[in-house]
Coordinates of C-alpha atoms in Angstrom, one line a residue:
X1446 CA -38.5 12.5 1.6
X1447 CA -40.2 11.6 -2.0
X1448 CA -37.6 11.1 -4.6
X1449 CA -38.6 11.1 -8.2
X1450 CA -37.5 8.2 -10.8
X1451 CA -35.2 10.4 -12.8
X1452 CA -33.0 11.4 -9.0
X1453 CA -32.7 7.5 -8.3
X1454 CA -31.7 6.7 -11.8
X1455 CA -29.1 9.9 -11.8
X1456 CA -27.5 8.4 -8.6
X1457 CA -27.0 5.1 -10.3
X1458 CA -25.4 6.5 -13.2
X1459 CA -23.3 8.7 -11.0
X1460 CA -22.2 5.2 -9.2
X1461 CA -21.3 3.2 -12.3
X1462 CA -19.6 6.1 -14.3
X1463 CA -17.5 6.3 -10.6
X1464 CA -16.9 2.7 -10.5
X1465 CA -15.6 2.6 -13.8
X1466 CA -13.4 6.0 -13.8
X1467 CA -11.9 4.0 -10.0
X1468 CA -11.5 0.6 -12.3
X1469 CA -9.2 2.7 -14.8
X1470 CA -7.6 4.8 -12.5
X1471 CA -6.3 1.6 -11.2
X1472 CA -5.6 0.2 -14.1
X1473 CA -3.5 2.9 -15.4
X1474 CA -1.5 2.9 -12.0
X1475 CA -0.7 -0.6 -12.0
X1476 CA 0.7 0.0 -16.0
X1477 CA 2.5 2.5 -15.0
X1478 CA 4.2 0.4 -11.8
X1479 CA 5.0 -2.2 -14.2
X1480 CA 6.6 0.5 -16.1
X1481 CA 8.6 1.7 -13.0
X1482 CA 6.6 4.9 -13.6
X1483 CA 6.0 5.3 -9.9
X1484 CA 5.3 9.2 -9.9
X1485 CA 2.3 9.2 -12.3
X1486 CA 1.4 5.7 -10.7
X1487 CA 1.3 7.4 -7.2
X1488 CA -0.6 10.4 -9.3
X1489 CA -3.4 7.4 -10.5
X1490 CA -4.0 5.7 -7.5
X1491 CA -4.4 9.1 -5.5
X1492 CA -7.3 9.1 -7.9
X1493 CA -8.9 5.9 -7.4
X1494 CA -8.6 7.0 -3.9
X1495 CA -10.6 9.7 -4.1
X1496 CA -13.2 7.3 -5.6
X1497 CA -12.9 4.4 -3.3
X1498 CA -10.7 4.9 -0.3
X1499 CA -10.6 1.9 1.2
X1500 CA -9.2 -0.6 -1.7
X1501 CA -6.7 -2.5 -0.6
X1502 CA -5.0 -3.3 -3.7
X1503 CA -5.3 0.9 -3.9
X1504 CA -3.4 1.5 -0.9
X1505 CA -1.0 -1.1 -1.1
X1506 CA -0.4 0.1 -4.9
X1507 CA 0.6 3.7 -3.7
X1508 CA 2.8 1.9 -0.7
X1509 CA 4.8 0.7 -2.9
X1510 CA 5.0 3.8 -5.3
X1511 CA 5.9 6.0 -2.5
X1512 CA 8.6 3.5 -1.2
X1513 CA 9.9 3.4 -4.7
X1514 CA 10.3 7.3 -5.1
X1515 CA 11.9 6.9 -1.5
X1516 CA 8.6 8.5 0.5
X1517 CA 8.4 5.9 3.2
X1518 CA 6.5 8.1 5.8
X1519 CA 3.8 8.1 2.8
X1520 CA 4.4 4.7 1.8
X1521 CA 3.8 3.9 5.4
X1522 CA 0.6 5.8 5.9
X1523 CA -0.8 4.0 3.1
X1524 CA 0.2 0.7 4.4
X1525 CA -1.1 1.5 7.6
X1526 CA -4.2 2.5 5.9
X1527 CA -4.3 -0.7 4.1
X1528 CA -4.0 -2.6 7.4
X1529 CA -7.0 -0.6 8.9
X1530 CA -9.2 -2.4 6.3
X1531 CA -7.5 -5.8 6.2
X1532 CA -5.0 -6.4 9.2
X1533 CA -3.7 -9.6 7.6
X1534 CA -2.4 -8.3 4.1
X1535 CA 0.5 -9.7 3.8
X1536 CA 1.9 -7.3 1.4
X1537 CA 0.2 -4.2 3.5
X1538 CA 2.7 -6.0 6.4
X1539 CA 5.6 -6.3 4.1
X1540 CA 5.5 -2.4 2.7
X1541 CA 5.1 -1.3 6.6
X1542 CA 7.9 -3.5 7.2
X1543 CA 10.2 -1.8 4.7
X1544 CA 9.0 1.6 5.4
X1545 CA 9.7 1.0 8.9
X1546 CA 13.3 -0.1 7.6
X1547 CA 13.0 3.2 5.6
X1548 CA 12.9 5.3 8.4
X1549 CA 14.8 3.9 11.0
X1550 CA 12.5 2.4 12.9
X1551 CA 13.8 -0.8 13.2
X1552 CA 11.9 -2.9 15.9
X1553 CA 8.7 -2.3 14.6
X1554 CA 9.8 -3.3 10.8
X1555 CA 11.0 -6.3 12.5
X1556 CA 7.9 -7.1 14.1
X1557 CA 6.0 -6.5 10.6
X1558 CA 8.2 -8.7 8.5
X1559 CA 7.6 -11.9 12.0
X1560 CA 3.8 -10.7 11.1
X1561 CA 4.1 -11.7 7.5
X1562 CA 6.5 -15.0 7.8
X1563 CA 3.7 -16.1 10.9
X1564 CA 1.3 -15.3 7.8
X1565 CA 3.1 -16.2 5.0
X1566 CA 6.1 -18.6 5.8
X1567 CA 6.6 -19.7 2.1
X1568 CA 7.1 -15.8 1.4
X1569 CA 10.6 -15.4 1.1
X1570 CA 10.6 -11.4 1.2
X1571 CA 9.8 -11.7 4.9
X1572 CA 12.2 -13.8 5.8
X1573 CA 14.5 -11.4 4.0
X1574 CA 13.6 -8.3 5.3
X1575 CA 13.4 -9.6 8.7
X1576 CA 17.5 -10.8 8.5
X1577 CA 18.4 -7.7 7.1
X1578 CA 16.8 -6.0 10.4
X1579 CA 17.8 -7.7 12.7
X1580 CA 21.1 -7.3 11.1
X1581 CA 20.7 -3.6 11.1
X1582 CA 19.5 -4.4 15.2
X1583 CA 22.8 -5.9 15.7
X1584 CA 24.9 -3.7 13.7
X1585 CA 23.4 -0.5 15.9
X1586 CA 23.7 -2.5 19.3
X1587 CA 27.9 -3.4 18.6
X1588 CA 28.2 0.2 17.1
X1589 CA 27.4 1.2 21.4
X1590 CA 29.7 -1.3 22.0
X1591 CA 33.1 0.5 22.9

């Protein structure tokens, strides 16, 4: 297939203006997180997605919005997500961790939050969230208990 000069050039263009709309998208979303705006900042990084669906920093971004506005099947599709592209993100393990929490699933938040301290074992937050599950664990077990 011949392309001419001014198709190549067009493409290019096309990539930069997208790589620079994706660079403000994000922007704007992590303002607005720091803002505790976590609707439009889920609303932002949607977009950024839609540019560049596999940024971590993306789909950890909308984890956490999505956990904040209490979605944590969403927040946890997103952390999963995040995971796919880097399986040792330790803050894609800690949001899967807490949106496991989230839902009830509490073994498997446990096992994220052991992920992250093997990872991570200066990062409080995991040792955190895994005592409060296996508190949860324990608390569910004696409830049986009769």
């Amino acid at each position: 297939m011949v392309m001419m000069m001014g198709e190549e050039d067009g493409r290019t263009d096309k990539a930069l203006k997208d790589k620079r709309r994706f660079c403000q998208f994000k922007e704007e979303a992590t303002n607005l997180m720091k803002s505790s705006k976590y609707d439009k900042a889920f609303q932002y990084y949607t977009k950024a997605m839609q540019l560049n669906a596999s940024d971590v920093a993306v789909l950890t971004g909308r984890s956490m919005a999505a956990l904040k506005m209490k979605r944590p099947k969403q927040s946890l599709e997103d952390a999963d997500a995040a995971l796919v592209v880097d399986p040792d993100n330790p803050e894609a393990l800690y949001l899967r961790g807490e949106a496991l929490f989230a839902i009830g699933d509490l073994e498997m938040a446990l096992v994220s939050f052991e992920r992250g301290r093997q990872l991570r074992p200066e990062a409080e937050k995991f040792r955190i969230g895994a005592q409060k599950t296996a508190a949860a664990i324990r608390s569910c077990a004696n409830s049986g208990k009769q």
